[in-house]
PDB file of C-alpha atoms and ligand atoms in Angstrom:
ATOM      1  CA  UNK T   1      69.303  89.843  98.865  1.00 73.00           C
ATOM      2  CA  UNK T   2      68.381  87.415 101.567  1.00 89.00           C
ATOM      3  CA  UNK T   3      70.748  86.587 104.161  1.00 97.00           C
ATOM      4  CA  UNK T   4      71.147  82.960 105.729  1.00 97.00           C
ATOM      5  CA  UNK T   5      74.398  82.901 108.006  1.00 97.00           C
ATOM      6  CA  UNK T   6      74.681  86.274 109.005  1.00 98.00           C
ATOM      7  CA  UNK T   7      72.307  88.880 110.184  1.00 98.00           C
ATOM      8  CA  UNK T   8      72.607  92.643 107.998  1.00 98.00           C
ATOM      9  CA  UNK T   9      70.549  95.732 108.994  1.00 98.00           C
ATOM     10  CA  UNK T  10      71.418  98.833 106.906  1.00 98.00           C
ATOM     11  CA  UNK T  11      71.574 101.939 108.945  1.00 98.00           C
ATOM     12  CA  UNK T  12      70.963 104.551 106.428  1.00 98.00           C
ATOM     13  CA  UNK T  13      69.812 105.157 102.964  1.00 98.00           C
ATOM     14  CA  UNK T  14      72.734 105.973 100.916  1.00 98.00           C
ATOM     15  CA  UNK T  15      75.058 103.220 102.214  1.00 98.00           C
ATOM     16  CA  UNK T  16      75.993 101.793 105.253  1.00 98.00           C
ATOM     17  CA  UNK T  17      74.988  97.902 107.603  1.00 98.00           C
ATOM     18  CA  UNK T  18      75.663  96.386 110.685  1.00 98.00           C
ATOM     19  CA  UNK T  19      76.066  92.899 110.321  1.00 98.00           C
ATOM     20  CA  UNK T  20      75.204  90.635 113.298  1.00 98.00           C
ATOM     21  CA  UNK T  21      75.904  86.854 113.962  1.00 97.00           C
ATOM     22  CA  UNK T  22      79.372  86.270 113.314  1.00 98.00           C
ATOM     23  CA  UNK T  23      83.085  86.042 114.906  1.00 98.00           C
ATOM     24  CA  UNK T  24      85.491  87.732 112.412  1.00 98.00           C
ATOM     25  CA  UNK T  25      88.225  85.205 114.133  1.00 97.00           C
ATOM     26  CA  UNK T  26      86.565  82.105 113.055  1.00 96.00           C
ATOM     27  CA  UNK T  27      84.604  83.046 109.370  1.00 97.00           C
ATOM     28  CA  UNK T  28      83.409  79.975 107.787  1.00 97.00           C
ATOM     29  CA  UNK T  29      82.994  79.290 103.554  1.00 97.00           C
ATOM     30  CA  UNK T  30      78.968  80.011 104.102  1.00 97.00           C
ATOM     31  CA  UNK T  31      79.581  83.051 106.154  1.00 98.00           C
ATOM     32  CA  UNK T  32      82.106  84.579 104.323  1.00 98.00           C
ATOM     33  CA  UNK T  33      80.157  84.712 101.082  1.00 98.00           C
ATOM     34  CA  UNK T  34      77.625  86.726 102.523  1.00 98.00           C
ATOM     35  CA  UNK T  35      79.635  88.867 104.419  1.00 98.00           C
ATOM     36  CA  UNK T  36      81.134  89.478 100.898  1.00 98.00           C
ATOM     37  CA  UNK T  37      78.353  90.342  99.221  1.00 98.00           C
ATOM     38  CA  UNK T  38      76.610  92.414 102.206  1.00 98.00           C
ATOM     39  CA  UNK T  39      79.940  94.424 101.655  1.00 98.00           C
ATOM     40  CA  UNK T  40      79.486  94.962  98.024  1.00 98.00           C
ATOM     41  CA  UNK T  41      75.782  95.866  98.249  1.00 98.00           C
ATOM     42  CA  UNK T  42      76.163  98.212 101.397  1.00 98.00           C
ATOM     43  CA  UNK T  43      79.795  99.738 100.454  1.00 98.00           C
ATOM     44  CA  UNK T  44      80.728  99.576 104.204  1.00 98.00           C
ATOM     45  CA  UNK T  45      80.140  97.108 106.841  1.00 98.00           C
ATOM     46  CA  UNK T  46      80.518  97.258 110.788  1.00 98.00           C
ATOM     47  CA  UNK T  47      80.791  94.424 113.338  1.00 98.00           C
ATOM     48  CA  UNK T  48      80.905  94.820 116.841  1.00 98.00           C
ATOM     49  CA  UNK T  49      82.176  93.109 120.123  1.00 98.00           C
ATOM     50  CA  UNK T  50      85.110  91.382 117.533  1.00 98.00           C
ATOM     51  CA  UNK T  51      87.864  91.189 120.429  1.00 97.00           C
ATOM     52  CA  UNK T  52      90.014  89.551 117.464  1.00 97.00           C
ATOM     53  CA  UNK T  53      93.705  89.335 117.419  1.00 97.00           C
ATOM     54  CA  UNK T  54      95.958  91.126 115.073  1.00 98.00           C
ATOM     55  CA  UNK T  55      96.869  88.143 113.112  1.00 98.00           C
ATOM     56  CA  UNK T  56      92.973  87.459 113.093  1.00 98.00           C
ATOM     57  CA  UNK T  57      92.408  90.701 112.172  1.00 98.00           C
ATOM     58  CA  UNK T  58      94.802  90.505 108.732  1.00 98.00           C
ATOM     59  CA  UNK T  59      93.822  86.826 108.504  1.00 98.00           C
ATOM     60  CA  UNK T  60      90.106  88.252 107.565  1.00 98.00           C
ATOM     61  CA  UNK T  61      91.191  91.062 105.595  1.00 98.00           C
ATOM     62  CA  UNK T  62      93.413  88.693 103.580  1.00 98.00           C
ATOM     63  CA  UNK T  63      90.500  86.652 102.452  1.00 98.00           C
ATOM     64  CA  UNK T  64      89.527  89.347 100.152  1.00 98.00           C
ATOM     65  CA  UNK T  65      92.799  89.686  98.745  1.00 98.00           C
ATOM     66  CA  UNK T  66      96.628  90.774  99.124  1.00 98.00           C
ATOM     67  CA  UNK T  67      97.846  93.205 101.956  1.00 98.00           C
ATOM     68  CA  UNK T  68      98.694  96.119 101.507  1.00 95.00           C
ATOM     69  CA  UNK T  69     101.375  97.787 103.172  1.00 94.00           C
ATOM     70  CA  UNK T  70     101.374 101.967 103.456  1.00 92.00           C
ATOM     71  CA  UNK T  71     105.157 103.304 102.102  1.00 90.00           C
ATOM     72  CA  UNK T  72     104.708 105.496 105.475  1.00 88.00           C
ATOM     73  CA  UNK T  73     102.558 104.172 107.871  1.00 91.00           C
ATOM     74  CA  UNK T  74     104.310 101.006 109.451  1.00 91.00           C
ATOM     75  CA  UNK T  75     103.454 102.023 113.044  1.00 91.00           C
ATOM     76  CA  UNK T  76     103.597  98.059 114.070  1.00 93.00           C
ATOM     77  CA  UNK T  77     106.340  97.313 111.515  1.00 93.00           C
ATOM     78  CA  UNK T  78     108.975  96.120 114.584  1.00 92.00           C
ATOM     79  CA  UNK T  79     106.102  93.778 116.296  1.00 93.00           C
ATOM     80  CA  UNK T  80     105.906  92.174 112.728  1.00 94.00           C
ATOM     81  CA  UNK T  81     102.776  93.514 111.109  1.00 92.00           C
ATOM     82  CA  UNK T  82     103.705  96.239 108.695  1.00 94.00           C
ATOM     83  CA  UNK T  83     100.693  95.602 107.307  1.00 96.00           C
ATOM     84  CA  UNK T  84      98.840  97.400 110.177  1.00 97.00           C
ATOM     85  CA  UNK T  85      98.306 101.382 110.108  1.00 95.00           C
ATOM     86  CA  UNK T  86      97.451 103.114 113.292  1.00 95.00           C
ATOM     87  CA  UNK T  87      95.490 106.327 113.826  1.00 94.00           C
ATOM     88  CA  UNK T  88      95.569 107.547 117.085  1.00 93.00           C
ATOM     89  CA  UNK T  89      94.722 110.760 118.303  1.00 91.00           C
ATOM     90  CA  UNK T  90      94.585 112.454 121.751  1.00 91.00           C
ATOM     91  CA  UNK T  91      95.371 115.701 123.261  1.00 86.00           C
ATOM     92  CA  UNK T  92      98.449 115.760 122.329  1.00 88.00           C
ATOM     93  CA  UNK T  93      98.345 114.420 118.784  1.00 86.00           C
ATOM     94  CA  UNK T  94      95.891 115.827 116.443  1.00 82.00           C
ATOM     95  CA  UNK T  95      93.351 113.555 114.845  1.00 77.00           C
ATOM     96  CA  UNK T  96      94.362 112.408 111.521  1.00 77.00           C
ATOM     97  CA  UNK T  97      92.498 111.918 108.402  1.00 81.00           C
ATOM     98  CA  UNK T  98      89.814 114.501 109.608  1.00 87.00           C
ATOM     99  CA  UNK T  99      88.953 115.566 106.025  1.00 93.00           C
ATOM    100  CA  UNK T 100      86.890 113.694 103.131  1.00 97.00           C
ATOM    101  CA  UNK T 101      89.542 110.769 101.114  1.00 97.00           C
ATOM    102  CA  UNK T 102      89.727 107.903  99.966  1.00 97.00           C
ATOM    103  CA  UNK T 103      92.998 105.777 101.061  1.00 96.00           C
ATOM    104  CA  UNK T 104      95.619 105.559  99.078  1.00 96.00           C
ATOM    105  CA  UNK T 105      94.369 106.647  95.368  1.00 97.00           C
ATOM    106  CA  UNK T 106      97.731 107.847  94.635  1.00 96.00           C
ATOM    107  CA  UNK T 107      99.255 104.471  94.552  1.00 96.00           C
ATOM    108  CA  UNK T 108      98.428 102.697  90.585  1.00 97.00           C
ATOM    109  CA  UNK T 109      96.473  99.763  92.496  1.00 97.00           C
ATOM    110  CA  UNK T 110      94.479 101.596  94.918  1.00 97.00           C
ATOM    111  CA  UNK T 111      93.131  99.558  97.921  1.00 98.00           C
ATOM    112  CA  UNK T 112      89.841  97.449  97.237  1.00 98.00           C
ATOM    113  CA  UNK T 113      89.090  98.461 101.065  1.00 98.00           C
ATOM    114  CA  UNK T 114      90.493  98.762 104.657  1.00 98.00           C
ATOM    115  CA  UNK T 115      89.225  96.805 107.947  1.00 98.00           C
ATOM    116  CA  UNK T 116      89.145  99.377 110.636  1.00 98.00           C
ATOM    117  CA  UNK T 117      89.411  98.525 114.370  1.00 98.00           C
ATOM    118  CA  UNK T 118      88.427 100.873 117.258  1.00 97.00           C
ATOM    119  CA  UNK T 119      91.110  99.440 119.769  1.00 97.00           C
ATOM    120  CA  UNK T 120      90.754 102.256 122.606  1.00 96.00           C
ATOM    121  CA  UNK T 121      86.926 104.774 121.792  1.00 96.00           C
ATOM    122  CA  UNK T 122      85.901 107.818 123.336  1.00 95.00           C
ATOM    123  CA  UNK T 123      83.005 107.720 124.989  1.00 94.00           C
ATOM    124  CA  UNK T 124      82.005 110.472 122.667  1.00 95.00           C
ATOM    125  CA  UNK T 125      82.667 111.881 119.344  1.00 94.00           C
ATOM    126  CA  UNK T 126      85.449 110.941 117.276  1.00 94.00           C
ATOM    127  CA  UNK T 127      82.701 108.978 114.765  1.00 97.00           C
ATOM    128  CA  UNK T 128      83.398 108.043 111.348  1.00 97.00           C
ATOM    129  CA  UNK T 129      81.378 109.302 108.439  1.00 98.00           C
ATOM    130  CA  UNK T 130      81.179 107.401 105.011  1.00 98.00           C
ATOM    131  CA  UNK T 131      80.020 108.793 101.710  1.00 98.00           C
ATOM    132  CA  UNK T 132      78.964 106.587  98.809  1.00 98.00           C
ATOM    133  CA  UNK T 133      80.364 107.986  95.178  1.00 98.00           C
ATOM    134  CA  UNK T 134      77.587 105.609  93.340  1.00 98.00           C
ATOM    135  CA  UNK T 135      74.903 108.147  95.005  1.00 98.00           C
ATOM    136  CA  UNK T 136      77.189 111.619  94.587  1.00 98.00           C
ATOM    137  CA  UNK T 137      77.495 110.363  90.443  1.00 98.00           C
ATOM    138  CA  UNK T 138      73.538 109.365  90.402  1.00 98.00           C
ATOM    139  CA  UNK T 139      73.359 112.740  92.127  1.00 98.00           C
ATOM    140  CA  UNK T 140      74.914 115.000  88.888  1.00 98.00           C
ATOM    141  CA  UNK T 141      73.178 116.026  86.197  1.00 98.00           C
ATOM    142  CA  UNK T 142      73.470 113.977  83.174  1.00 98.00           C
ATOM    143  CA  UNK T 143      75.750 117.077  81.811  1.00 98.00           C
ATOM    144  CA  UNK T 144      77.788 116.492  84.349  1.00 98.00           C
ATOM    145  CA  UNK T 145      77.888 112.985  84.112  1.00 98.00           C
ATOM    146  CA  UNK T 146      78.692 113.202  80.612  1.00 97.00           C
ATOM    147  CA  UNK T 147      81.589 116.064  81.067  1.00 97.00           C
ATOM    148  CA  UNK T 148      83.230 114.254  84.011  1.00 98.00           C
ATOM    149  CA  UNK T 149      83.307 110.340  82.481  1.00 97.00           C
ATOM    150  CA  UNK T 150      85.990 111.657  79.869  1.00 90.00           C
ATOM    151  CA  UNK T 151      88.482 112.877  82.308  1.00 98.00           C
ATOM    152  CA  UNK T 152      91.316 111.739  84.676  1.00 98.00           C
ATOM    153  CA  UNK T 153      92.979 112.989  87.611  1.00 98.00           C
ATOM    154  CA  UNK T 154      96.341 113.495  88.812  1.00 98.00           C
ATOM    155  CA  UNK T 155      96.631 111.655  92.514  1.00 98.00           C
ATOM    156  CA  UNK T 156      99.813 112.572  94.370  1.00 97.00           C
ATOM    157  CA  UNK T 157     100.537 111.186  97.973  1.00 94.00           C
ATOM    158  CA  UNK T 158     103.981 113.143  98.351  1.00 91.00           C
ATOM    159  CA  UNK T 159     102.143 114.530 101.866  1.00 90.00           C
ATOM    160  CA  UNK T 160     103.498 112.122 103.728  1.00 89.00           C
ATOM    161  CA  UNK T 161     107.087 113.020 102.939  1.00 90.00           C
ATOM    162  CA  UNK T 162     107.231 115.259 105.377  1.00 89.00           C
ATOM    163  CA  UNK T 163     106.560 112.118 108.019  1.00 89.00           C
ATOM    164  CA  UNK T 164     108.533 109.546 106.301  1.00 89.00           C
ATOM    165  CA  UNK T 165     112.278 108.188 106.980  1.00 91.00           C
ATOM    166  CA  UNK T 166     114.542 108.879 104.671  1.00 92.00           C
ATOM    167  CA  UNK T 167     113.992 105.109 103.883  1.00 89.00           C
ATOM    168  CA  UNK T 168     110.484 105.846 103.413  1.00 91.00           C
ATOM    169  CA  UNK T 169     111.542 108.813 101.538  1.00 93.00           C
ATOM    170  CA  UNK T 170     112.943 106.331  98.269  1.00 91.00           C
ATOM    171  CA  UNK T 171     109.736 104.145  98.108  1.00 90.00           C
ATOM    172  CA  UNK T 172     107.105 106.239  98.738  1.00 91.00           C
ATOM    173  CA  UNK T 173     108.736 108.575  95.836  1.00 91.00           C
ATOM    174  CA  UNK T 174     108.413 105.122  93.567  1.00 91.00           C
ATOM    175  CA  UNK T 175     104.772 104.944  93.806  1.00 89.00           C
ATOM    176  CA  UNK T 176     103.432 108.735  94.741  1.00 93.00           C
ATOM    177  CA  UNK T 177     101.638 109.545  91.547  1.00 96.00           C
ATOM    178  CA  UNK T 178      99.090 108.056  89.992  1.00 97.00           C
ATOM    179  CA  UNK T 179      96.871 109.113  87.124  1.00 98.00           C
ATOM    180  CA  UNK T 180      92.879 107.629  87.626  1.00 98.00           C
ATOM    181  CA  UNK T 181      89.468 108.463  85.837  1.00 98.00           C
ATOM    182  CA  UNK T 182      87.630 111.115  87.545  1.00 98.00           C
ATOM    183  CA  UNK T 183      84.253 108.823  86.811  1.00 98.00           C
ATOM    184  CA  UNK T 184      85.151 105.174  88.193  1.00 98.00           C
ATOM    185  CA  UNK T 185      83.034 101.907  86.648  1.00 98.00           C
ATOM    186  CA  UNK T 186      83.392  99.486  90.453  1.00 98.00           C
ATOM    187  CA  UNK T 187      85.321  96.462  88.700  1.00 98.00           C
ATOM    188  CA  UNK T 188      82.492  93.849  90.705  1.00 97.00           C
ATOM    189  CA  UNK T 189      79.170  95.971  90.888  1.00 97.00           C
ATOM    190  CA  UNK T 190      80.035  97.854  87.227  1.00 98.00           C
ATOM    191  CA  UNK T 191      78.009 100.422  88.930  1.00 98.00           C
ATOM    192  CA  UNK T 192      79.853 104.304  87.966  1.00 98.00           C
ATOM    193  CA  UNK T 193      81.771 106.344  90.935  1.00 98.00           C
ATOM    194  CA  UNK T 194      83.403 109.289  91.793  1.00 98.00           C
ATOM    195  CA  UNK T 195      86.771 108.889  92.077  1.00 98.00           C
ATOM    196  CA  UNK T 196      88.717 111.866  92.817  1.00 98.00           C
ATOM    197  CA  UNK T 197      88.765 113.292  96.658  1.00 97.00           C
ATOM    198  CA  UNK T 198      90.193 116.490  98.654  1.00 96.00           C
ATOM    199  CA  UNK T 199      93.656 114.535 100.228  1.00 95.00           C
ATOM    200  CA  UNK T 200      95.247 113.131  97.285  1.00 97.00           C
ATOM    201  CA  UNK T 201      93.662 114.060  93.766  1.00 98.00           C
ATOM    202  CA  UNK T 202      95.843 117.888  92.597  1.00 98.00           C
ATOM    203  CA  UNK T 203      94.482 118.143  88.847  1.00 98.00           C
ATOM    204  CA  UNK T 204      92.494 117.542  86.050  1.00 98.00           C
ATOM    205  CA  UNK T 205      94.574 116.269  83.289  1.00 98.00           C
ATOM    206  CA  UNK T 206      94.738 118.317  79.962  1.00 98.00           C
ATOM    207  CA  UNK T 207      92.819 121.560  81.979  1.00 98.00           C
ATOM    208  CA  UNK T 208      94.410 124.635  82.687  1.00 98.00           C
ATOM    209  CA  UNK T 209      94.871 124.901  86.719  1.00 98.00           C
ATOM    210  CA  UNK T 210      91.527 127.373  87.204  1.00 98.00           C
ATOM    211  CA  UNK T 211      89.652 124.798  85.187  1.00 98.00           C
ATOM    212  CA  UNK T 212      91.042 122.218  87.149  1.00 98.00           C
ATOM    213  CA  UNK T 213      90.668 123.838  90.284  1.00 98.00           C
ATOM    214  CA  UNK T 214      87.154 125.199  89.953  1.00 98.00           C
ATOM    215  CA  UNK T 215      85.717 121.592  88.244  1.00 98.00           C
ATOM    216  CA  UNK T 216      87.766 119.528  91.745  1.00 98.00           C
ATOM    217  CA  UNK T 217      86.235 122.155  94.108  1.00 98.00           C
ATOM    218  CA  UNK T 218      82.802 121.530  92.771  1.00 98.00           C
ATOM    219  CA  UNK T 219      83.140 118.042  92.757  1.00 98.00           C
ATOM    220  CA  UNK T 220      84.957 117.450  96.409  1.00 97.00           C
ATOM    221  CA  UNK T 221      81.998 120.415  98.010  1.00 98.00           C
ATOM    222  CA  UNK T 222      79.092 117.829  95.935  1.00 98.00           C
ATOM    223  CA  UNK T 223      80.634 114.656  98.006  1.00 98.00           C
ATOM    224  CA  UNK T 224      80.037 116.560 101.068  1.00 97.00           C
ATOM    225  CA  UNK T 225      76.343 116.052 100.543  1.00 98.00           C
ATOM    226  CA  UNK T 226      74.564 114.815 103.950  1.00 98.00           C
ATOM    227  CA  UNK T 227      72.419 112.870 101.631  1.00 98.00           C
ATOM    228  CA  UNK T 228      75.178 110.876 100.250  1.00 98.00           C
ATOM    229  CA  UNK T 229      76.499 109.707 104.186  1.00 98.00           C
ATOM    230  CA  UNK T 230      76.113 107.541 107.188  1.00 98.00           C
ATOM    231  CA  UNK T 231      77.832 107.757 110.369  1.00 98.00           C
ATOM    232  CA  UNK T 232      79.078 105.065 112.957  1.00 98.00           C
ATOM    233  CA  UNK T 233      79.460 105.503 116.378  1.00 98.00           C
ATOM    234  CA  UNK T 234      82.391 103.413 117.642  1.00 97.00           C
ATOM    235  CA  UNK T 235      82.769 101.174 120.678  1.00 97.00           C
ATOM    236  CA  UNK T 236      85.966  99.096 121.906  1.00 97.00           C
ATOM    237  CA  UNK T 237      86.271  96.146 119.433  1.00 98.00           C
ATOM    238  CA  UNK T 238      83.892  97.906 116.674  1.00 98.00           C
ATOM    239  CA  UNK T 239      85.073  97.008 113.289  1.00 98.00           C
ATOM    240  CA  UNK T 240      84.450  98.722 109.736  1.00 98.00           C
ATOM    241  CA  UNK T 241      85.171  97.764 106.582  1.00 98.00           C
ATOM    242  CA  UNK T 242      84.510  99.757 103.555  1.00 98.00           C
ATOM    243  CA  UNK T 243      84.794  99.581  99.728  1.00 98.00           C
ATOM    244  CA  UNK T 244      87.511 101.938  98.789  1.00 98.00           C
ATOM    245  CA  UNK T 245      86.305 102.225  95.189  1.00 98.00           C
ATOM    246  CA  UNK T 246      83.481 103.655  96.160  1.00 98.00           C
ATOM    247  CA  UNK T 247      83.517 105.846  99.254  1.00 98.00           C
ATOM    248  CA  UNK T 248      85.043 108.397 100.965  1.00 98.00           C
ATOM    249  CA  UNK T 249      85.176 108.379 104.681  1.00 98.00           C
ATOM    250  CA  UNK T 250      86.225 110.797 107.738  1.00 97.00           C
ATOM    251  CA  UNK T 251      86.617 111.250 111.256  1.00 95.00           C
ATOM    252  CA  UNK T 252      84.482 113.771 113.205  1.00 94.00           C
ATOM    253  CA  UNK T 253      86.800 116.195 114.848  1.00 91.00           C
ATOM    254  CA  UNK T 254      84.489 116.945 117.776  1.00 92.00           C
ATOM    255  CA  UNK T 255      86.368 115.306 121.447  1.00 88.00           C
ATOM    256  CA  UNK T 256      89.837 116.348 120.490  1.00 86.00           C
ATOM    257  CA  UNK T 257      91.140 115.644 123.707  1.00 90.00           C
ATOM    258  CA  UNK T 258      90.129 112.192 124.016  1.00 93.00           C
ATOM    259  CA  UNK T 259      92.074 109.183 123.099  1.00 95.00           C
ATOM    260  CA  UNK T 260      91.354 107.011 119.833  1.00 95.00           C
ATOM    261  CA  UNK T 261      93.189 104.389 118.750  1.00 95.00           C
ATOM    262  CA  UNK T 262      92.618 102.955 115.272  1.00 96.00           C
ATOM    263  CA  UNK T 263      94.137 100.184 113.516  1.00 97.00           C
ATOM    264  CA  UNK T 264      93.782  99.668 110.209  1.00 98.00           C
ATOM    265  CA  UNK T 265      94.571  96.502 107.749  1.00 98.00           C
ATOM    266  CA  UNK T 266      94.353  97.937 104.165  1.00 98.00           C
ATOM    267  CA  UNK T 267      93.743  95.008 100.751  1.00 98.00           C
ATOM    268  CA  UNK T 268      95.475  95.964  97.187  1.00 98.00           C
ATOM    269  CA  UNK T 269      92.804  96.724  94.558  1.00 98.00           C
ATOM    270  CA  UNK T 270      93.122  97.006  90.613  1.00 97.00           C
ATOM    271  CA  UNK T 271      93.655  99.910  88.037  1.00 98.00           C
ATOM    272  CA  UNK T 272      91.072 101.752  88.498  1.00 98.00           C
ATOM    273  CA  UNK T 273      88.839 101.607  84.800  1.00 98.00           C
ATOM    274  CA  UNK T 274      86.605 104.195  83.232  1.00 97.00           C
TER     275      UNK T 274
HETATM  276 FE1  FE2 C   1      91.309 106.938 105.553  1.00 96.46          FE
END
């Protein structure tokens, strides 16, 4: 579509735009709408040079819809912004969420999306990569198609036990599981998705585990596909925001030693629907 108060320049095939001509801290009715639907065509969106503050930064995310806040990650809890997760990484502390996921899908209402910050950037490495699951379903056989759309998953997020208070512990065992389709219809496009992903999705439901295992290894190696990706190179003040029904994303773990510093503002989805 044709863009009037904001600028949008895909930067790959599959999925992926840089969108141009607007301050995130001061988003007016006109702009908004597009940014909206630049987001649903392109599944992830980046902005640069937004040197927004952290209420500005959940004030924008909360225009698509209700916060959400992680059962675990509540790094900014005690400055009064649970809502904000932060990833940071150095040579001290490993990189986190270095593998292919989605955020969150073991939760009933899995995030719609996240708006991603780059606070502190390497100079190099350390990109993210995105992967749309509209082009990794188009990219199955119709057998496959067909075999997959009947099934669901088991999601589990009981990981982060092992990092939670004991606090922590009580509510993040309240809402650890969730059972989702393996073949996701996006609730605003209607276009079909993947939906299951390496971090959080353990089984097939109603398949013995080496029918389970061998069907999610297939499917989580086919998301891998370069063909399916984009990747964006970060700078201080670079912001992403991506369509959670309908991606996967990762880090690059490729500067180890340098410091990153993420912060993330996450919005509660729906039920994911067949
Ligand atoms: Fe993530």
């Amino acid at each position: 579509m044709a863009y009037a108060h904001i600028q949008v320049e895909p930067i790959a095939g599959a999925l992926g735009a840089e969108i141009a001509g607007v301050d995130l801290a001061s988003v007016d009715l006109a702009q908004f709408d597009e940014i909206r639907q630049a987001f649903l065509e392109n599944q992830v969106v980046f902005f640069r040079d937004q040197d927004i503050s952290i209420d500005e930064h959940k004030a924008f995310a909360a225009r698509f819809g209700e916060l959400h806040v992680h059962p675990v990650l509540q790094q900014l809890k005690d400055q009064g912004h649970p809502e904000v997760v932060v990833l940071e990484s150095d040579g001290k502390r490993p990189y986190v969420a270095d593998r292919w996921h989605s955020d969150v899908t073991f939760e009933e209402k899995p995030p719609l999306g996240s708006v991603l910050r780059g606070r502190v950037v390497p100079e190099r490495g350390g990109d993210t990569m995105w992967a749309s699951m509209y082009a990794a379903y188009e990219g199955l056989s119709d057998a496959m198609q067909r075999l997959l759309s009947g099934l669901e998953a088991v999601h589990d997020g009981g990981g982060f036990h092992a990092i939670a208070t004991e606090d922590q512990k009580k509510d993040l065992a309240s809402r650890q599981t969730a059972s989702h389709p393996v073949i996701r219809t996006h609730p605003e496009s209607g276009r079909k998705g993947i939906y299951v992903n390496s971090a959080f999705t353990k089984s097939i439901v109603g398949m013995k585990p080496a029918e389970s295992k061998a069907l999610l290894d297939f499917i989580c190696g086919h998301i891998e596909t370069p063909d399916f990706q984009c990747r964006f190179r970060w700078r201080t003040n670079s912001i992403a925001m991506w369509d959670n029904r309908c991606t996967q994303h990762r880090v690059l773990r490729d500067n180890l030693a340098a410091h990153r510093r993420m912060e993330r503002v996450t919005i509660i989805g729906d039920r994911p629907a067949a």
